[in-house]
XYZ file of C-alpha atoms in Angstrom:
392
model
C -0.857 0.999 -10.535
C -3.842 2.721 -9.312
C -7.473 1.173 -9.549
C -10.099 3.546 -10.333
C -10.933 6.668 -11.774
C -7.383 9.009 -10.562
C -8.933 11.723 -11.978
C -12.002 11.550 -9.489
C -13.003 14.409 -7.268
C -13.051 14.299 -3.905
C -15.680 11.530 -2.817
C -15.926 8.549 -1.215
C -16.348 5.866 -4.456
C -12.706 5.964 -6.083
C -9.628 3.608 -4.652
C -8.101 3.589 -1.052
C -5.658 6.241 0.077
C -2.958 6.995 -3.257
C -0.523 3.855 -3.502
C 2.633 4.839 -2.302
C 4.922 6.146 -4.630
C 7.742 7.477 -2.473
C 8.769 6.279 1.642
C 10.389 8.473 3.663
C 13.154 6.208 4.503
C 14.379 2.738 3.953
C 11.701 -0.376 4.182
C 11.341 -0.748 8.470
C 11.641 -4.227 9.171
C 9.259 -6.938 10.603
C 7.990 -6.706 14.136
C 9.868 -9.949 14.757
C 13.184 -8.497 13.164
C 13.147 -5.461 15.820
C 12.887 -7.516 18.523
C 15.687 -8.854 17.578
C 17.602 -5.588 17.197
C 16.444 -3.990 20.309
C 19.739 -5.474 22.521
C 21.876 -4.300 19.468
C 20.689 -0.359 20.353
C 23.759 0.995 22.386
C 23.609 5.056 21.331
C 20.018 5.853 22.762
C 22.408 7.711 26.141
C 24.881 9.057 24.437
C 25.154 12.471 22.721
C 23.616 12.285 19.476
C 22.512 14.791 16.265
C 19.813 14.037 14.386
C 20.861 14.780 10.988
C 18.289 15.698 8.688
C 16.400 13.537 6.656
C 14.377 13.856 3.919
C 10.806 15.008 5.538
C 12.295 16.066 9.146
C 13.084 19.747 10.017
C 14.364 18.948 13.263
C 16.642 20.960 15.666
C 17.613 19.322 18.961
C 20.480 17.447 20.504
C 19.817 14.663 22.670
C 22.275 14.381 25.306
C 22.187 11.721 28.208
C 20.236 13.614 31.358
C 19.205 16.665 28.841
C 16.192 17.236 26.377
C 12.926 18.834 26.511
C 10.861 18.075 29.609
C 8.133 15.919 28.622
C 6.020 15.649 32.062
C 5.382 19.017 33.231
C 1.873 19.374 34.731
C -0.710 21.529 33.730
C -3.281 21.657 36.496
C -5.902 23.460 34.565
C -5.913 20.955 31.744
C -6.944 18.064 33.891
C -10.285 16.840 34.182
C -12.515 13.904 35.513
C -14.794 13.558 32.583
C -14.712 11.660 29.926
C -17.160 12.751 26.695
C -17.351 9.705 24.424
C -18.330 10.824 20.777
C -19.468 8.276 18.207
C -18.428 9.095 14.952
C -18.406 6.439 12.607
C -18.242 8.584 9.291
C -16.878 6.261 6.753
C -17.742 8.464 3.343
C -13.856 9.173 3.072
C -12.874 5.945 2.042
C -14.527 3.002 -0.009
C -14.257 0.045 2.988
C -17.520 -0.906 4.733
C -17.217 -1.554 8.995
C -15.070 0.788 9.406
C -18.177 2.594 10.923
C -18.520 0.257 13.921
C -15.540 1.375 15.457
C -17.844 3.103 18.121
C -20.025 0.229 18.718
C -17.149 -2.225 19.292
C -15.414 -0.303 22.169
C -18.543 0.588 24.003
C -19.297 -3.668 23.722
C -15.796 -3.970 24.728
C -16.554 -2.102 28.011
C -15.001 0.654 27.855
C -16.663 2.860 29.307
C -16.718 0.569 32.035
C -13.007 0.814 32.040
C -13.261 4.391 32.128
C -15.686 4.715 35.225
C -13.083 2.868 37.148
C -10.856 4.889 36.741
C -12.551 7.541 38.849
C -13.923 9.206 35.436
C -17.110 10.134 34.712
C -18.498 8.983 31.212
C -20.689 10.553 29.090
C -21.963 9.299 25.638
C -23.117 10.437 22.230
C -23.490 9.188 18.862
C -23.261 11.068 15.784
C -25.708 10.203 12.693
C -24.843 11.014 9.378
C -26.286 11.040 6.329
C -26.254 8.285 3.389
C -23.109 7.720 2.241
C -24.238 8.529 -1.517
C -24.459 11.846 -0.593
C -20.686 12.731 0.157
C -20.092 13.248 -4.043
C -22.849 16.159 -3.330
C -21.349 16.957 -0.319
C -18.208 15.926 0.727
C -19.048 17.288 4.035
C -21.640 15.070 4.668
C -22.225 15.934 8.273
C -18.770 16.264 9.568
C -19.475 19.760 11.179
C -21.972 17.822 13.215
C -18.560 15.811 14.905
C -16.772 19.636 14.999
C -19.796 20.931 16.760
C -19.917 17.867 19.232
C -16.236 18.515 20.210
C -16.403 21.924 20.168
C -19.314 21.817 23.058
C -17.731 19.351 25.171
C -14.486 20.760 25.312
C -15.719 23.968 25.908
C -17.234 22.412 29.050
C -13.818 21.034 29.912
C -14.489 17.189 29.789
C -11.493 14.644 27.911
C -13.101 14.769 24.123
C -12.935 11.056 23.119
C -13.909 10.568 19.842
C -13.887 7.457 18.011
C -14.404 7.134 14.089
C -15.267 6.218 11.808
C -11.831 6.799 8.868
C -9.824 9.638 9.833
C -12.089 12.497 7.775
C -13.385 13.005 11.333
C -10.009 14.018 12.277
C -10.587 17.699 10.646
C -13.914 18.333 12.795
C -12.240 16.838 15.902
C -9.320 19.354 15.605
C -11.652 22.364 14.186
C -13.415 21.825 16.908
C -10.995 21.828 20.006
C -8.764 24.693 17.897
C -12.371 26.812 18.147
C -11.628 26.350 22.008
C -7.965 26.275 22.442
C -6.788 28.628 19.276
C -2.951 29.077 19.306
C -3.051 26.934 22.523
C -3.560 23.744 20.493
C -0.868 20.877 19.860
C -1.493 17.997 17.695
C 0.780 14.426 17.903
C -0.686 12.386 14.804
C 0.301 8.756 15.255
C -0.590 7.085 11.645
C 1.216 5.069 8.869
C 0.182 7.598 6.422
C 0.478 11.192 6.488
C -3.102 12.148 5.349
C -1.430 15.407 3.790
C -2.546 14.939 -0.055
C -5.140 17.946 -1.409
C -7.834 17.549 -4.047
C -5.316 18.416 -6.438
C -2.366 15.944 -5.141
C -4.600 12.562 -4.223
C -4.853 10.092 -6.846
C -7.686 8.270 -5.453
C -9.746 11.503 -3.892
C -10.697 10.141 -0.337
C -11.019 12.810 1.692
C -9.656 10.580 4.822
C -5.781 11.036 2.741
C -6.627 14.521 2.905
C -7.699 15.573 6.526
C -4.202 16.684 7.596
C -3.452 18.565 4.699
C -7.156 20.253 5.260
C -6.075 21.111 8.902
C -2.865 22.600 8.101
C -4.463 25.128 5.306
C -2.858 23.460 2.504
C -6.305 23.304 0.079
C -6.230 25.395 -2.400
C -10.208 26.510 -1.940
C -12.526 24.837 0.318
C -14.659 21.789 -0.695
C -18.406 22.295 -1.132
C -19.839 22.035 2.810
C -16.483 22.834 4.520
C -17.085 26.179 5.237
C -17.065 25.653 8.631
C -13.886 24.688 8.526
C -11.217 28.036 8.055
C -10.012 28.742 4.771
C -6.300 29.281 5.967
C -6.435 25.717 8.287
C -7.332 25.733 11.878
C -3.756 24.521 13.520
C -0.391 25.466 12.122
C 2.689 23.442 10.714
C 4.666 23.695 13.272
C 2.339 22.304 15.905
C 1.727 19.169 14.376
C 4.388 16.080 14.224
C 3.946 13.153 12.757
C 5.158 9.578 14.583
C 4.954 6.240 12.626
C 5.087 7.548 9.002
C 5.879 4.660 6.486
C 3.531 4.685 3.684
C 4.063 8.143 2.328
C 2.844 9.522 -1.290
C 5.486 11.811 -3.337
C 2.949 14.402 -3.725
C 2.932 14.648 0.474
C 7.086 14.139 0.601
C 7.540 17.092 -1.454
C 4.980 19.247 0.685
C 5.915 17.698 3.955
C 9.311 18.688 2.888
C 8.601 22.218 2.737
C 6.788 22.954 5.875
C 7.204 23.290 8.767
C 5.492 20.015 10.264
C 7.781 17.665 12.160
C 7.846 13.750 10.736
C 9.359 10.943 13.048
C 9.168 8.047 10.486
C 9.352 4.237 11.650
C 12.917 4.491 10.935
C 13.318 7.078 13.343
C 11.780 5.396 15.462
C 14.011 2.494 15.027
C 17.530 4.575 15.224
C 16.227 6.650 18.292
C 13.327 4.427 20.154
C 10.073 5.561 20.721
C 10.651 7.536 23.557
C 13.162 9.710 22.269
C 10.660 9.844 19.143
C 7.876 10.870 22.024
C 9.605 13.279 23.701
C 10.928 15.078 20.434
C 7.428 15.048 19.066
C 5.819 17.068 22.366
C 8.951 19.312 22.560
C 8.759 20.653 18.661
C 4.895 20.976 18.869
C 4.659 22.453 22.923
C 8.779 23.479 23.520
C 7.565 25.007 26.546
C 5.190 22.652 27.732
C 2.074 25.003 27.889
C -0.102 23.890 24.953
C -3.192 21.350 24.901
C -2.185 18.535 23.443
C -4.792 16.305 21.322
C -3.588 12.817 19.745
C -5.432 11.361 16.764
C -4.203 7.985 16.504
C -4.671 5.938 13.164
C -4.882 2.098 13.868
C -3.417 1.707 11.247
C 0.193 3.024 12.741
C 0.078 -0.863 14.658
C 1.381 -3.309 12.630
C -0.770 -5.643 11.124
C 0.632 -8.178 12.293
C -0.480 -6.826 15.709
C -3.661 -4.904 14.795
C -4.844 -6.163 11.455
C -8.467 -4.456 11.633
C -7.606 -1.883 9.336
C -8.375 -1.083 5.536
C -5.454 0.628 4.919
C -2.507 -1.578 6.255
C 1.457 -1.314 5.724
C 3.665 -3.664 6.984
C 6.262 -2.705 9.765
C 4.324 -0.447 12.264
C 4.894 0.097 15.643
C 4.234 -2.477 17.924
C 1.595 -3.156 21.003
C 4.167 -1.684 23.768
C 5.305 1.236 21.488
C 1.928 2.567 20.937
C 0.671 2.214 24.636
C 4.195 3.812 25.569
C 2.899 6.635 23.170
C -0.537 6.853 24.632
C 0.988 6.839 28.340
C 3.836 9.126 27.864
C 1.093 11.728 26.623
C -1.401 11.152 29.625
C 1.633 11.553 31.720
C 2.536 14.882 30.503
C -0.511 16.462 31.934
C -1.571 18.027 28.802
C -3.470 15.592 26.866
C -6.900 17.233 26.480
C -8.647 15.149 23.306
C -8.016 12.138 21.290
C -9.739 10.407 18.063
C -9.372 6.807 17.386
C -9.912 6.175 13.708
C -9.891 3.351 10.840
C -10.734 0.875 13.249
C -12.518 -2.062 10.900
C -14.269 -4.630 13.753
C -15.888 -6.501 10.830
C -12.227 -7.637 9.420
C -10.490 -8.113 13.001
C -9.218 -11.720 13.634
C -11.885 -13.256 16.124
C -11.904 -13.537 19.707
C -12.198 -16.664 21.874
C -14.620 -15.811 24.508
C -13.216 -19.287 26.931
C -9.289 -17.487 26.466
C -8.423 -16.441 30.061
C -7.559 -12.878 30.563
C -3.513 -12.340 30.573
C -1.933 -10.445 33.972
C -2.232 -6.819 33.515
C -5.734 -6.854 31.427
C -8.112 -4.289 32.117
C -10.575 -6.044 34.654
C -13.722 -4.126 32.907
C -12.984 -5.146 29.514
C -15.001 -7.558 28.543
C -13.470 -11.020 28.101
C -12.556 -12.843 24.253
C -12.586 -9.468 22.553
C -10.971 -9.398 18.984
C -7.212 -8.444 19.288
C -7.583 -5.147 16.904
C -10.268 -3.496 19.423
C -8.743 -5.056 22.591
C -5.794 -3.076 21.825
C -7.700 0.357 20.985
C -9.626 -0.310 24.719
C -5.837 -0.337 26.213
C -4.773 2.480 24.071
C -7.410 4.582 25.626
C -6.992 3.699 28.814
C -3.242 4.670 28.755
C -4.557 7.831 27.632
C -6.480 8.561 30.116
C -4.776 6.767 32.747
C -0.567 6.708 31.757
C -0.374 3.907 33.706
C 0.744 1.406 30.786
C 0.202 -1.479 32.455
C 3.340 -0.896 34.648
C 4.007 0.459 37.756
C 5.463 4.260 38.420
C-alpha cells in the first residue's frame, strides 16, 4: 500500500522511495543469523559458476588463485588532497536531517582524520534553495554540486562529497564523467537500486531516480536538468550494484534488461563480499584502467548497525563488510571520488561522550559520536586510507 498521491510528479512532497514490490532474491537473513553461517561457507576456493539470476548478467568463473586483478596501481590517479563538498540537498525525499549529514562528520573530526593521514583538506559547502521550490524545479540547485565536483576533480584532488539523499549522486557523477568521460567507473553500494524514472516511481522522489537519470534511462529531461546529458552521463555496463535488497518491479524488469551488473545481499551471502568486490571492479574496469568513484548509500548497513537512515531494510551488510568494501577500493589505486548519502544524524541512536574509545578507533575522531556517523567517519577513512583497521 502506498501513502500519498502515486500519481505525483517528480518532487519532493509525495511518500519515501516506491514500497517494494518485487526482491531480487530470497529474504537475506539477520546480521546475527550470518554470523552464524559464516563457518558453514566451505565453496568460496573452489571452482565455482555463477549462474544467472534474475537481475545479474554476469560472466566470470572464479577459480581458487584466478579472477580479475583487483589491486593494480594507477599512479596518475593518486593524489594527496582531499576536497570535502557539503551537499546536504534533501528535496528528493520527504525526511527532515537528512541535510546534516555534512555537519555531523566535520563535528566528528574528520577532517582531522583526514589531515593525518598525510592529506590535505579542503572544504566547501553547498547552499541550496528552499525546499518548496523543487515542485518548480526539481533541480533545485543540484548543478551547483555537479559544478563543485567538476572543478575539483579537474584539479586532481579526492572529490568527497557528502549529502544530503542520494539526488546528489547525479551531479557528483555528471560532474567527474565531464572530467573522466569513458574513463569513469561507478561501484554503487545501496539497499535500493535508485533506477525508477518519472514514469516507473510510485512515490516521485527524485533520490529513487538518480541512477536511472545517470544511466540515460528518462524518457525526457526534468525541468532544470539540462545540465545533465539527455542520453545519461555513464553507461550500463560501468556501473554494478553491491547490497541490493529492497528492489521495485518497475527497476527488476529494467535492471533485467541492461547491461548494469547487480550483486544482491544474497550474493553476497553465497560468494562473500570479497568475491562480490572483486567481481564488481572487474565487470565495471576488466582491465583495471578506469577511475573508479563509489557512492555509498547508508542505507546498504543494516539497521541494526547503522540505523540513521530514512529509508531502512532489514538485512544489510554489516560494519566489517562495508569497510572491507571501502578498503578493497582505496587499495586498488583507482578510487578517485566518493559521495556519502542518506545519512539522518537527527534519528541516529545517541552517543555517550564518557564511552572509552575501542582499539583500532581513529585517534582524531572525536570521542561519544553516534554509532550511524562514527561508522561513515571509518568508511571514509578506509577510502582514503585501505587500511581497514588491520594490518597489510
Amino acid at each position: 500500500q502506498v501513502s500519498g498521491d502515486v500519481r505525483a510528479p517528480l518532487h519532493a512532497h509525495a511518500s519515501r522511495r516506491s514500497p517494494p514490490t518485487e526482491m531480487l532474491s530470497r529474504p537475506p537473513t539477520t546480521v546475527e543469523q550470518r554470523f552464524r553461517r559464516t563457518k558453514h561457507k566451505t565453496n568460496a576456493h573452489k571452482a565455482v559458476k555463477i549462474r544467472k539470476a534474475e537481475v545479474r548478467k554476469i560472466k566470470f568463473t572464479i577459480s581458487k588463485g584466478q579472477g580479475p586483478a583487483v589491486r593494480k596501481a594507477d599512479s596518475s590517479l593518486e593524489t594527496s588532497r582531499v576536497a570535502f563538498i557539503g551537499a546536504g540537498f534533501c528535496a528528493g525525499q520527504p525526511t527532515d536531517g537528512v541535510s546534516h549529514g555534512p555537519s555531523a562528520l566535520k563535528a566528528a573530526g574528520l577532517g582531522k582524520a583526514v589531515r593525518a593521514l598525510g592529506k590535505a583538506w579542503t572544504e566547501q559547502e553547498i547552499t541550496f534553495p528552499d525546499v518548496d521550490l523543487f515542485e518548480v524545479c526539481p533541480d533545485a540547485g543540484l548543478h551547483r554540486v555537479k559544478d563543485a565536483v567538476e572543478s575539483a576533480a579537474a584539479d586532481r584532488a579526492f572529490v568527497l562529497t557528502v549529502g544530503g539523499d542520494h539526488s546528489i549522486a547525479a551531479a557528483t557523477i555528471a560532474g567527474m564523467a565531464s572530467v573522466h568521460r569513458d574513463k569513469l567507473a561507478v561501484i554503487w553500494v545501496d539497499a535500493h537500486a535508485d533506477a525508477n524514472t518519472p514514469s516507473t516511481s510510485l512515490s516521485g522522489n527524485y533520490h529513487g531516480m538518480s541512477a536511472a537519470h545517470v544511466m540515460g534511462w528518462f524518457e525526457e529531461t526534468p525541468l532544470g536538468f539540462e545540465w545533465l546529458p539527455e542520453g545519461g552521463c555513464i553507461a550500463e555496463e560501468r556501473l554494478a550494484y553491491i547490497g541490493l535488497r529492497d528492489v521495485d518491479a518497475a527497476e527488476a524488469r529494467m535492471l533485467r534488461k541492461s547491461n548494469v551488473t547487480v550483486f544482491s545481499m544474497h550474493d553476497v551471502e553465497r560468494l562473500g563480499i570479497g568475491k562480490v568486490t572483486e567481481l564488481a571492479l572487474a565487470a565495471v574496469d576488466p582491465r583495471c584502467e578506469r577511475a573508479v568513484h563509489l557512492s555509498l548509500d547508508i542505507d546498504a548497513i543494516d539497521p541494526l548497525v547503522a540505523p540513521a537512515t530514512g529509508t531502512k531494510a532489514s538485512g544489510g551488510l554489516t560494519q566489517r563488510e562495508i569497510i572491507y568494501v571501502c578498503t578493497e577500493l582505496a587499495l586498488s589505486k583507482r578510487l578517485i571520488s566518493m559521495d556519502l548519502v542518506e545519512l539522518n544524524p537527527d534519528i541516529d541512536a545517541p552517543g555517550d561522550p564518557s564511552t572509552p574509545p575501542m582499539h583500532g578507533d581513529h585517534p582524531a575522531l572525536s570521542a561519544g559520536l553516534s554509532p550511524t556517523v562514527k561508522l561513515a567517519a571509518e568508511c571514509v577513512i578506509a577510502a582514503l586510507d585501505g587500511s581497514g583497521n588491520a594490518m597489510r
